[in-house]
mmCIF file of C-alpha atoms in Angstrom:
data_model
loop_
_atom_site.group_PDB
_atom_site.id
_atom_site.type_symbol
_atom_site.label_atom_id
_atom_site.label_comp_id
_atom_site.label_asym_id
_atom_site.label_seq_id
_atom_site.Cartn_x
_atom_site.Cartn_y
_atom_site.Cartn_z
ATOM 1 C CA GLN A 1 -18.158 19.118 48.490
ATOM 2 C CA PRO A 2 -15.857 21.905 50.014
ATOM 3 C CA THR A 3 -18.027 24.979 51.609
ATOM 4 C CA SER A 4 -17.241 28.612 50.772
ATOM 5 C CA GLY A 5 -13.818 29.403 52.080
ATOM 6 C CA THR A 6 -12.456 25.861 52.292
ATOM 7 C CA ASP A 7 -12.048 24.907 48.856
ATOM 8 C CA SER A 8 -8.251 24.296 48.293
ATOM 9 C CA ARG A 9 -8.411 23.778 44.700
ATOM 10 C CA PRO A 10 -6.035 26.233 42.843
ATOM 11 C CA PRO A 11 -7.984 28.757 40.799
ATOM 12 C CA SER A 12 -8.913 28.271 37.631
ATOM 13 C CA LYS A 13 -6.933 29.965 34.850
ATOM 14 C CA PRO A 14 -9.001 32.982 33.583
ATOM 15 C CA GLN A 15 -9.814 32.693 30.050
ATOM 16 C CA GLY A 16 -8.064 35.651 28.087
ATOM 17 C CA ASP A 17 -8.035 37.594 24.787
ATOM 18 C CA TRP A 18 -4.517 36.647 22.803
ATOM 19 C CA GLU A 19 -4.834 39.587 21.117
ATOM 20 C CA THR A 20 -5.489 42.015 24.114
ATOM 21 C CA GLY A 21 -2.667 40.121 25.994
ATOM 22 C CA ARG A 22 0.055 40.634 23.027
ATOM 23 C CA ASP A 23 -0.852 44.436 22.740
ATOM 24 C CA LEU A 24 -0.588 44.832 26.885
ATOM 25 C CA PHE A 25 2.448 43.085 26.746
ATOM 26 C CA VAL A 26 4.080 44.628 23.705
ATOM 27 C CA ASN A 27 2.574 48.307 23.445
ATOM 28 C CA ARG A 28 0.660 49.366 26.620
ATOM 29 C CA LEU A 29 2.631 47.804 29.413
ATOM 30 C CA GLN A 30 5.883 47.446 27.383
ATOM 31 C CA CYS A 31 6.824 44.504 29.122
ATOM 32 C CA ALA A 32 8.855 43.184 25.671
ATOM 33 C CA LYS A 33 11.440 45.934 26.201
ATOM 34 C CA CYS A 34 12.823 43.673 29.146
ATOM 35 C CA HIS A 35 11.266 40.238 28.646
ATOM 36 C CA ARG A 36 10.956 37.792 25.768
ATOM 37 C CA ILE A 37 8.487 35.293 24.887
ATOM 38 C CA HIS A 38 8.313 33.298 21.867
ATOM 39 C CA GLY A 39 11.248 34.840 20.390
ATOM 40 C CA GLU A 40 9.861 38.560 20.471
ATOM 41 C CA GLY A 41 11.051 40.810 23.045
ATOM 42 C CA GLY A 42 13.926 42.104 24.749
ATOM 43 C CA THR A 43 16.716 40.375 26.673
ATOM 44 C CA ALA A 44 17.302 42.395 30.201
ATOM 45 C CA GLY A 45 14.655 40.423 31.931
ATOM 46 C CA PRO A 46 13.591 36.739 32.120
ATOM 47 C CA ASP A 47 12.195 34.991 29.042
ATOM 48 C CA LEU A 48 8.322 34.212 29.921
ATOM 49 C CA ALA A 49 7.971 31.308 27.945
ATOM 50 C CA ASN A 50 7.225 29.329 30.911
ATOM 51 C CA VAL A 51 4.331 31.609 32.148
ATOM 52 C CA ILE A 52 1.806 28.610 30.884
ATOM 53 C CA HIS A 53 2.980 26.629 33.857
ATOM 54 C CA ARG A 54 2.848 28.951 36.357
ATOM 55 C CA ASP A 55 -0.128 29.359 38.835
ATOM 56 C CA VAL A 56 -2.413 32.267 38.507
ATOM 57 C CA THR A 57 -1.315 33.819 42.130
ATOM 58 C CA SER A 58 1.878 34.256 41.353
ATOM 59 C CA LEU A 59 1.882 35.183 38.106
ATOM 60 C CA LEU A 60 -0.593 37.896 38.744
ATOM 61 C CA ARG A 61 1.600 38.956 41.945
ATOM 62 C CA ASP A 62 4.468 39.292 39.565
ATOM 63 C CA ILE A 63 2.568 41.331 37.079
ATOM 64 C CA ARG A 64 1.262 44.035 39.748
ATOM 65 C CA ASP A 65 4.483 43.792 41.633
ATOM 66 C CA PRO A 66 7.501 42.977 39.304
ATOM 67 C CA SER A 67 9.819 43.765 42.080
ATOM 68 C CA ALA A 68 8.514 41.492 44.488
ATOM 69 C CA THR A 69 10.747 38.731 43.276
ATOM 70 C CA LEU A 70 13.936 38.865 41.135
ATOM 71 C CA HIS A 71 15.706 35.814 39.690
ATOM 72 C CA PRO A 72 19.270 36.367 40.605
ATOM 73 C CA GLU A 73 20.440 36.324 37.329
ATOM 74 C CA TYR A 74 18.456 39.392 36.381
ATOM 75 C CA VAL A 75 19.385 41.254 39.637
ATOM 76 C CA THR A 76 21.189 45.089 38.950
ATOM 77 C CA TYR A 77 23.513 46.846 40.938
ATOM 78 C CA GLN A 78 24.391 50.455 40.581
ATOM 79 C CA ALA A 79 28.284 51.239 41.024
ATOM 80 C CA GLU A 80 29.021 54.877 42.361
ATOM 81 C CA LEU A 81 33.023 56.064 40.770
ATOM 82 C CA LYS A 82 34.996 58.181 43.209
#
């Protein structure tokens, strides 16, 4: 049995409240302006239908710091005209 600090098993997925999560995604954090999930939301950012298959650590990182890693298809550029 692993001792404290040596457990290499991935953290268990946190229990959540679907309605609160949807409210955060659509209204409070406004993720849906750019991201789509289950056919709802914008298309400027990646579709998030795969989040159920992601590990908790990387998912939390992407929520807390959305610009930490960007998919190449969603990198934006700013052009300055002379």
